[in-house]
Amino acid sequence: MHDHSPNQHLDPRAPLVLDTRDLPRRPGAMRVVQRKVPAPADLGLELIGVPQGADLDLDLRLESVSEGVLVSGTVTAPVSGECGRCLRPISETLSVPIQELYAYENSTTDETTEEDEVGRLQGDLFDLEPALRDGVVLALPANPLCRADCPGLCPECGVHRDELPADHSHQQVDPRWAALNNLNNLIDSAPTEQARAARGPDHEEN
Ligand SMILES: [Zn+2]
Ligand SMILES: [Zn+2]
């Protein structure tokens, strides 16, 4: 979700605030921006995302169009997280396509669209962060896996199924016997008169 606060001034030193001063405001004019910037905090989802401060590789084309600046290209970033089935660490590289129009102040687009539909230039500056966040969040898996066929953990003992034999199982106790076992445990841990009676008159204490 874009969050453009109209009265919030962009900081030209912020890593994801880009300057279009070098780009002539003549439709067709073009500039390439290639640089590494540190990733902002909380770029991603709960289980997987771009670590804060990691290198974001920007490879962008800034193009003057009649209403503003069209930004397109890719952002490449390392991603780390954990497998949703087995919690093993995941690390990979993500390339996110970016395409966003930043309208000139007071252009028709500026006057006729909401800020959450189309980005805005502030003077010569624009903030790539909202578009970048949307792109990264869309590209990340909601249920990350260490590999597509990760078998996960045994729910009984918590060991990864990769490390267990194929016939691994925990003795399934018939519920009727389970009730009897519980009774025996009770008797063993609390040898009261009642329990002795339950074991029968011939039972020998030892
Ligand atoms: Zn896994
Ligand atoms: Zn197990």
PDB file of N, CA, C and O in Angstrom, residues 141-195:
ATOM      1  N   PRO A 141       7.165 -15.230  -1.479  1.00  0.00           N
ATOM      2  CA  PRO A 141       6.157 -16.263  -1.214  1.00  0.00           C
ATOM      3  C   PRO A 141       5.566 -16.083   0.186  1.00  0.00           C
ATOM      4  O   PRO A 141       6.300 -15.839   1.143  1.00  0.00           O
ATOM      5  N   ALA A 142       4.229 -16.192   0.284  1.00  0.00           N
ATOM      6  CA  ALA A 142       3.595 -16.079   1.596  1.00  0.00           C
ATOM      7  C   ALA A 142       3.958 -17.284   2.465  1.00  0.00           C
ATOM      8  O   ALA A 142       4.037 -17.178   3.685  1.00  0.00           O
ATOM      9  N   ASN A 143       4.187 -18.431   1.822  1.00  0.00           N
ATOM     10  CA  ASN A 143       4.604 -19.639   2.544  1.00  0.00           C
ATOM     11  C   ASN A 143       5.945 -20.110   2.003  1.00  0.00           C
ATOM     12  O   ASN A 143       6.005 -21.007   1.176  1.00  0.00           O
ATOM     13  N   PRO A 144       7.039 -19.482   2.457  1.00  0.00           N
ATOM     14  CA  PRO A 144       8.341 -19.836   1.895  1.00  0.00           C
ATOM     15  C   PRO A 144       8.722 -21.274   2.246  1.00  0.00           C
ATOM     16  O   PRO A 144       8.425 -21.755   3.337  1.00  0.00           O
ATOM     17  N   LEU A 145       9.376 -21.959   1.308  1.00  0.00           N
ATOM     18  CA  LEU A 145       9.823 -23.332   1.527  1.00  0.00           C
ATOM     19  C   LEU A 145      11.304 -23.427   1.196  1.00  0.00           C
ATOM     20  O   LEU A 145      11.785 -22.758   0.282  1.00  0.00           O
ATOM     21  N   CYS A 146      12.038 -24.274   1.936  1.00  0.00           N
ATOM     22  CA  CYS A 146      13.460 -24.463   1.657  1.00  0.00           C
ATOM     23  C   CYS A 146      13.622 -25.167   0.316  1.00  0.00           C
ATOM     24  O   CYS A 146      14.594 -24.957  -0.391  1.00  0.00           O
ATOM     25  N   ARG A 147      12.674 -26.043  -0.028  1.00  0.00           N
ATOM     26  CA  ARG A 147      12.590 -26.605  -1.372  1.00  0.00           C
ATOM     27  C   ARG A 147      11.148 -27.031  -1.587  1.00  0.00           C
ATOM     28  O   ARG A 147      10.411 -27.271  -0.611  1.00  0.00           O
ATOM     29  N   ALA A 148      10.739 -27.110  -2.849  1.00  0.00           N
ATOM     30  CA  ALA A 148       9.320 -27.305  -3.155  1.00  0.00           C
ATOM     31  C   ALA A 148       8.750 -28.546  -2.475  1.00  0.00           C
ATOM     32  O   ALA A 148       7.598 -28.547  -2.052  1.00  0.00           O
ATOM     33  N   ASP A 149       9.580 -29.619  -2.351  1.00  0.00           N
ATOM     34  CA  ASP A 149       9.044 -30.856  -1.784  1.00  0.00           C
ATOM     35  C   ASP A 149       9.512 -31.072  -0.345  1.00  0.00           C
ATOM     36  O   ASP A 149       9.629 -32.201   0.108  1.00  0.00           O
ATOM     37  N   CYS A 150       9.799 -29.985   0.357  1.00  0.00           N
ATOM     38  CA  CYS A 150      10.231 -30.126   1.752  1.00  0.00           C
ATOM     39  C   CYS A 150       9.197 -30.950   2.509  1.00  0.00           C
ATOM     40  O   CYS A 150       8.021 -30.601   2.541  1.00  0.00           O
ATOM     41  N   PRO A 151       9.632 -32.087   3.122  1.00  0.00           N
ATOM     42  CA  PRO A 151       8.661 -32.941   3.804  1.00  0.00           C
ATOM     43  C   PRO A 151       8.308 -32.443   5.206  1.00  0.00           C
ATOM     44  O   PRO A 151       7.400 -32.984   5.833  1.00  0.00           O
ATOM     45  N   GLY A 152       9.033 -31.440   5.705  1.00  0.00           N
ATOM     46  CA  GLY A 152       8.697 -30.887   7.015  1.00  0.00           C
ATOM     47  C   GLY A 152       9.187 -31.749   8.166  1.00  0.00           C
ATOM     48  O   GLY A 152      10.030 -32.629   8.000  1.00  0.00           O
ATOM     49  N   LEU A 153       8.644 -31.471   9.332  1.00  0.00           N
ATOM     50  CA  LEU A 153       9.090 -32.140  10.557  1.00  0.00           C
ATOM     51  C   LEU A 153       8.071 -33.195  10.971  1.00  0.00           C
ATOM     52  O   LEU A 153       6.879 -33.048  10.713  1.00  0.00           O
ATOM     53  N   CYS A 154       8.564 -34.246  11.651  1.00  0.00           N
ATOM     54  CA  CYS A 154       7.645 -35.211  12.245  1.00  0.00           C
ATOM     55  C   CYS A 154       6.889 -34.489  13.367  1.00  0.00           C
ATOM     56  O   CYS A 154       7.511 -33.905  14.258  1.00  0.00           O
ATOM     57  N   PRO A 155       5.562 -34.503  13.334  1.00  0.00           N
ATOM     58  CA  PRO A 155       4.817 -33.758  14.357  1.00  0.00           C
ATOM     59  C   PRO A 155       4.980 -34.348  15.753  1.00  0.00           C
ATOM     60  O   PRO A 155       4.739 -33.664  16.749  1.00  0.00           O
ATOM     61  N   GLU A 156       5.414 -35.619  15.832  1.00  0.00           N
ATOM     62  CA  GLU A 156       5.556 -36.259  17.150  1.00  0.00           C
ATOM     63  C   GLU A 156       6.879 -35.899  17.813  1.00  0.00           C
ATOM     64  O   GLU A 156       6.911 -35.587  18.988  1.00  0.00           O
ATOM     65  N   CYS A 157       7.978 -35.991  17.049  1.00  0.00           N
ATOM     66  CA  CYS A 157       9.293 -35.805  17.678  1.00  0.00           C
ATOM     67  C   CYS A 157      10.014 -34.555  17.191  1.00  0.00           C
ATOM     68  O   CYS A 157      11.055 -34.198  17.730  1.00  0.00           O
ATOM     69  N   GLY A 158       9.490 -33.874  16.164  1.00  0.00           N
ATOM     70  CA  GLY A 158      10.085 -32.617  15.721  1.00  0.00           C
ATOM     71  C   GLY A 158      11.357 -32.771  14.909  1.00  0.00           C
ATOM     72  O   GLY A 158      12.017 -31.787  14.613  1.00  0.00           O
ATOM     73  N   VAL A 159      11.724 -34.017  14.538  1.00  0.00           N
ATOM     74  CA  VAL A 159      12.926 -34.228  13.727  1.00  0.00           C
ATOM     75  C   VAL A 159      12.554 -34.081  12.250  1.00  0.00           C
ATOM     76  O   VAL A 159      11.459 -34.470  11.828  1.00  0.00           O
ATOM     77  N   HIS A 160      13.498 -33.472  11.462  1.00  0.00           N
ATOM     78  CA  HIS A 160      13.228 -33.304  10.031  1.00  0.00           C
ATOM     79  C   HIS A 160      13.076 -34.678   9.386  1.00  0.00           C
ATOM     80  O   HIS A 160      13.870 -35.582   9.629  1.00  0.00           O
ATOM     81  N   ARG A 161      12.044 -34.818   8.574  1.00  0.00           N
ATOM     82  CA  ARG A 161      11.784 -36.124   7.949  1.00  0.00           C
ATOM     83  C   ARG A 161      12.927 -36.575   7.042  1.00  0.00           C
ATOM     84  O   ARG A 161      13.091 -37.764   6.806  1.00  0.00           O
ATOM     85  N   ASP A 162      13.744 -35.621   6.547  1.00  0.00           N
ATOM     86  CA  ASP A 162      14.938 -35.988   5.775  1.00  0.00           C
ATOM     87  C   ASP A 162      15.882 -36.857   6.604  1.00  0.00           C
ATOM     88  O   ASP A 162      16.640 -37.643   6.063  1.00  0.00           O
ATOM     89  N   GLU A 163      15.894 -36.655   7.900  1.00  0.00           N
ATOM     90  CA  GLU A 163      16.857 -37.340   8.764  1.00  0.00           C
ATOM     91  C   GLU A 163      16.248 -38.582   9.397  1.00  0.00           C
ATOM     92  O   GLU A 163      16.876 -39.219  10.239  1.00  0.00           O
ATOM     93  N   LEU A 164      15.045 -38.921   9.015  1.00  0.00           N
ATOM     94  CA  LEU A 164      14.365 -40.074   9.604  1.00  0.00           C
ATOM     95  C   LEU A 164      14.175 -41.141   8.544  1.00  0.00           C
ATOM     96  O   LEU A 164      14.032 -40.825   7.365  1.00  0.00           O
ATOM     97  N   PRO A 165      14.178 -42.413   8.926  1.00  0.00           N
ATOM     98  CA  PRO A 165      13.915 -43.468   7.944  1.00  0.00           C
ATOM     99  C   PRO A 165      12.489 -43.354   7.400  1.00  0.00           C
ATOM    100  O   PRO A 165      11.614 -42.779   8.056  1.00  0.00           O
ATOM    101  N   ALA A 166      12.301 -43.906   6.194  1.00  0.00           N
ATOM    102  CA  ALA A 166      11.004 -43.771   5.527  1.00  0.00           C
ATOM    103  C   ALA A 166       9.875 -44.357   6.366  1.00  0.00           C
ATOM    104  O   ALA A 166       8.750 -43.857   6.337  1.00  0.00           O
ATOM    105  N   ASP A 167      10.180 -45.425   7.147  1.00  0.00           N
ATOM    106  CA  ASP A 167       9.109 -46.073   7.915  1.00  0.00           C
ATOM    107  C   ASP A 167       9.002 -45.512   9.330  1.00  0.00           C
ATOM    108  O   ASP A 167       8.373 -46.110  10.193  1.00  0.00           O
ATOM    109  N   HIS A 168       9.634 -44.334   9.544  1.00  0.00           N
ATOM    110  CA  HIS A 168       9.591 -43.743  10.883  1.00  0.00           C
ATOM    111  C   HIS A 168       8.151 -43.540  11.344  1.00  0.00           C
ATOM    112  O   HIS A 168       7.323 -43.010  10.626  1.00  0.00           O
ATOM    113  N   SER A 169       7.863 -44.046  12.535  1.00  0.00           N
ATOM    114  CA  SER A 169       6.533 -43.764  13.091  1.00  0.00           C
ATOM    115  C   SER A 169       6.621 -43.846  14.604  1.00  0.00           C
ATOM    116  O   SER A 169       7.591 -44.353  15.158  1.00  0.00           O
ATOM    117  N   HIS A 170       5.638 -43.297  15.243  1.00  0.00           N
ATOM    118  CA  HIS A 170       5.548 -43.426  16.688  1.00  0.00           C
ATOM    119  C   HIS A 170       4.425 -44.396  16.948  1.00  0.00           C
ATOM    120  O   HIS A 170       3.382 -44.311  16.302  1.00  0.00           O
ATOM    121  N   GLN A 171       4.677 -45.360  17.860  1.00  0.00           N
ATOM    122  CA  GLN A 171       3.671 -46.389  18.152  1.00  0.00           C
ATOM    123  C   GLN A 171       2.326 -45.721  18.385  1.00  0.00           C
ATOM    124  O   GLN A 171       2.168 -44.909  19.280  1.00  0.00           O
ATOM    125  N   GLN A 172       1.390 -46.055  17.526  1.00  0.00           N
ATOM    126  CA  GLN A 172       0.045 -45.526  17.730  1.00  0.00           C
ATOM    127  C   GLN A 172      -0.667 -46.449  18.694  1.00  0.00           C
ATOM    128  O   GLN A 172      -0.843 -47.629  18.428  1.00  0.00           O
ATOM    129  N   VAL A 173      -1.044 -45.937  19.835  1.00  0.00           N
ATOM    130  CA  VAL A 173      -1.694 -46.767  20.845  1.00  0.00           C
ATOM    131  C   VAL A 173      -3.202 -46.710  20.631  1.00  0.00           C
ATOM    132  O   VAL A 173      -3.771 -45.639  20.486  1.00  0.00           O
ATOM    133  N   ASP A 174      -3.812 -47.886  20.597  1.00  0.00           N
ATOM    134  CA  ASP A 174      -5.270 -47.966  20.491  1.00  0.00           C
ATOM    135  C   ASP A 174      -5.881 -47.207  21.675  1.00  0.00           C
ATOM    136  O   ASP A 174      -5.460 -47.408  22.822  1.00  0.00           O
ATOM    137  N   PRO A 175      -6.834 -46.329  21.408  1.00  0.00           N
ATOM    138  CA  PRO A 175      -7.378 -45.504  22.503  1.00  0.00           C
ATOM    139  C   PRO A 175      -7.900 -46.326  23.679  1.00  0.00           C
ATOM    140  O   PRO A 175      -7.820 -45.887  24.830  1.00  0.00           O
ATOM    141  N   ARG A 176      -8.394 -47.547  23.413  1.00  0.00           N
ATOM    142  CA  ARG A 176      -8.899 -48.358  24.543  1.00  0.00           C
ATOM    143  C   ARG A 176      -7.759 -48.792  25.446  1.00  0.00           C
ATOM    144  O   ARG A 176      -7.846 -48.772  26.659  1.00  0.00           O
ATOM    145  N   TRP A 177      -6.604 -49.168  24.795  1.00  0.00           N
ATOM    146  CA  TRP A 177      -5.438 -49.537  25.597  1.00  0.00           C
ATOM    147  C   TRP A 177      -4.851 -48.318  26.276  1.00  0.00           C
ATOM    148  O   TRP A 177      -4.327 -48.413  27.380  1.00  0.00           O
ATOM    149  N   ALA A 178      -4.945 -47.181  25.611  1.00  0.00           N
ATOM    150  CA  ALA A 178      -4.407 -45.946  26.195  1.00  0.00           C
ATOM    151  C   ALA A 178      -5.091 -45.662  27.529  1.00  0.00           C
ATOM    152  O   ALA A 178      -4.436 -45.294  28.504  1.00  0.00           O
ATOM    153  N   ALA A 179      -6.407 -45.901  27.577  1.00  0.00           N
ATOM    154  CA  ALA A 179      -7.154 -45.671  28.821  1.00  0.00           C
ATOM    155  C   ALA A 179      -6.629 -46.596  29.906  1.00  0.00           C
ATOM    156  O   ALA A 179      -6.414 -46.186  31.051  1.00  0.00           O
ATOM    157  N   LEU A 180      -6.354 -47.860  29.563  1.00  0.00           N
ATOM    158  CA  LEU A 180      -5.834 -48.819  30.529  1.00  0.00           C
ATOM    159  C   LEU A 180      -4.444 -48.420  31.010  1.00  0.00           C
ATOM    160  O   LEU A 180      -4.131 -48.520  32.190  1.00  0.00           O
ATOM    161  N   ASN A 181      -3.599 -47.970  30.030  1.00  0.00           N
ATOM    162  CA  ASN A 181      -2.253 -47.524  30.388  1.00  0.00           C
ATOM    163  C   ASN A 181      -2.309 -46.391  31.386  1.00  0.00           C
ATOM    164  O   ASN A 181      -1.542 -46.361  32.338  1.00  0.00           O
ATOM    165  N   ASN A 182      -3.233 -45.470  31.132  1.00  0.00           N
ATOM    166  CA  ASN A 182      -3.359 -44.338  32.046  1.00  0.00           C
ATOM    167  C   ASN A 182      -3.704 -44.823  33.441  1.00  0.00           C
ATOM    168  O   ASN A 182      -3.165 -44.338  34.433  1.00  0.00           O
ATOM    169  N   LEU A 183      -4.583 -45.799  33.512  1.00  0.00           N
ATOM    170  CA  LEU A 183      -4.995 -46.341  34.800  1.00  0.00           C
ATOM    171  C   LEU A 183      -3.794 -46.978  35.501  1.00  0.00           C
ATOM    172  O   LEU A 183      -3.537 -46.740  36.672  1.00  0.00           O
ATOM    173  N   ASN A 184      -2.994 -47.765  34.739  1.00  0.00           N
ATOM    174  CA  ASN A 184      -1.811 -48.403  35.311  1.00  0.00           C
ATOM    175  C   ASN A 184      -0.821 -47.374  35.832  1.00  0.00           C
ATOM    176  O   ASN A 184      -0.243 -47.550  36.905  1.00  0.00           O
ATOM    177  N   ASN A 185      -0.629 -46.303  35.034  1.00  0.00           N
ATOM    178  CA  ASN A 185       0.298 -45.256  35.477  1.00  0.00           C
ATOM    179  C   ASN A 185      -0.171 -44.657  36.787  1.00  0.00           C
ATOM    180  O   ASN A 185       0.623 -44.387  37.682  1.00  0.00           O
ATOM    181  N   LEU A 186      -1.470 -44.460  36.863  1.00  0.00           N
ATOM    182  CA  LEU A 186      -2.056 -43.885  38.075  1.00  0.00           C
ATOM    183  C   LEU A 186      -1.766 -44.799  39.252  1.00  0.00           C
ATOM    184  O   LEU A 186      -1.353 -44.357  40.333  1.00  0.00           O
ATOM    185  N   ILE A 187      -1.954 -46.086  39.027  1.00  0.00           N
ATOM    186  CA  ILE A 187      -1.750 -47.057  40.096  1.00  0.00           C
ATOM    187  C   ILE A 187      -0.287 -47.061  40.524  1.00  0.00           C
ATOM    188  O   ILE A 187       0.037 -47.048  41.705  1.00  0.00           O
ATOM    189  N   ASP A 188       0.633 -47.049  39.522  1.00  0.00           N
ATOM    190  CA  ASP A 188       2.055 -47.106  39.845  1.00  0.00           C
ATOM    191  C   ASP A 188       2.510 -45.889  40.626  1.00  0.00           C
ATOM    192  O   ASP A 188       3.366 -45.989  41.500  1.00  0.00           O
ATOM    193  N   SER A 189       1.944 -44.728  40.272  1.00  0.00           N
ATOM    194  CA  SER A 189       2.446 -43.522  40.929  1.00  0.00           C
ATOM    195  C   SER A 189       1.747 -43.257  42.250  1.00  0.00           C
ATOM    196  O   SER A 189       2.233 -42.491  43.055  1.00  0.00           O
ATOM    197  N   ALA A 190       0.613 -43.858  42.478  1.00  0.00           N
ATOM    198  CA  ALA A 190      -0.108 -43.609  43.726  1.00  0.00           C
ATOM    199  C   ALA A 190      -0.683 -44.921  44.279  1.00  0.00           C
ATOM    200  O   ALA A 190      -1.850 -45.231  44.066  1.00  0.00           O
ATOM    201  N   PRO A 191       0.132 -45.709  44.941  1.00  0.00           N
ATOM    202  CA  PRO A 191      -0.362 -47.002  45.427  1.00  0.00           C
ATOM    203  C   PRO A 191      -1.215 -46.856  46.685  1.00  0.00           C
ATOM    204  O   PRO A 191      -0.786 -47.199  47.784  1.00  0.00           O
ATOM    205  N   THR A 192      -2.397 -46.329  46.513  1.00  0.00           N
ATOM    206  CA  THR A 192      -3.313 -46.133  47.638  1.00  0.00           C
ATOM    207  C   THR A 192      -4.101 -47.422  47.871  1.00  0.00           C
ATOM    208  O   THR A 192      -4.007 -48.361  47.096  1.00  0.00           O
ATOM    209  N   GLU A 193      -4.884 -47.428  48.882  1.00  0.00           N
ATOM    210  CA  GLU A 193      -5.757 -48.577  49.160  1.00  0.00           C
ATOM    211  C   GLU A 193      -6.622 -48.894  47.948  1.00  0.00           C
ATOM    212  O   GLU A 193      -6.720 -50.029  47.521  1.00  0.00           O
ATOM    213  N   GLN A 194      -7.195 -47.804  47.394  1.00  0.00           N
ATOM    214  CA  GLN A 194      -8.079 -47.954  46.240  1.00  0.00           C
ATOM    215  C   GLN A 194      -7.342 -48.617  45.084  1.00  0.00           C
ATOM    216  O   GLN A 194      -7.842 -49.538  44.453  1.00  0.00           O
ATOM    217  N   ALA A 195      -6.117 -48.155  44.845  1.00  0.00           N
ATOM    218  CA  ALA A 195      -5.350 -48.669  43.731  1.00  0.00           C
ATOM    219  C   ALA A 195      -5.012 -50.137  43.968  1.00  0.00           C
ATOM    220  O   ALA A 195      -5.094 -50.956  43.065  1.00  0.00           O
TER     221      ALA A 195
END
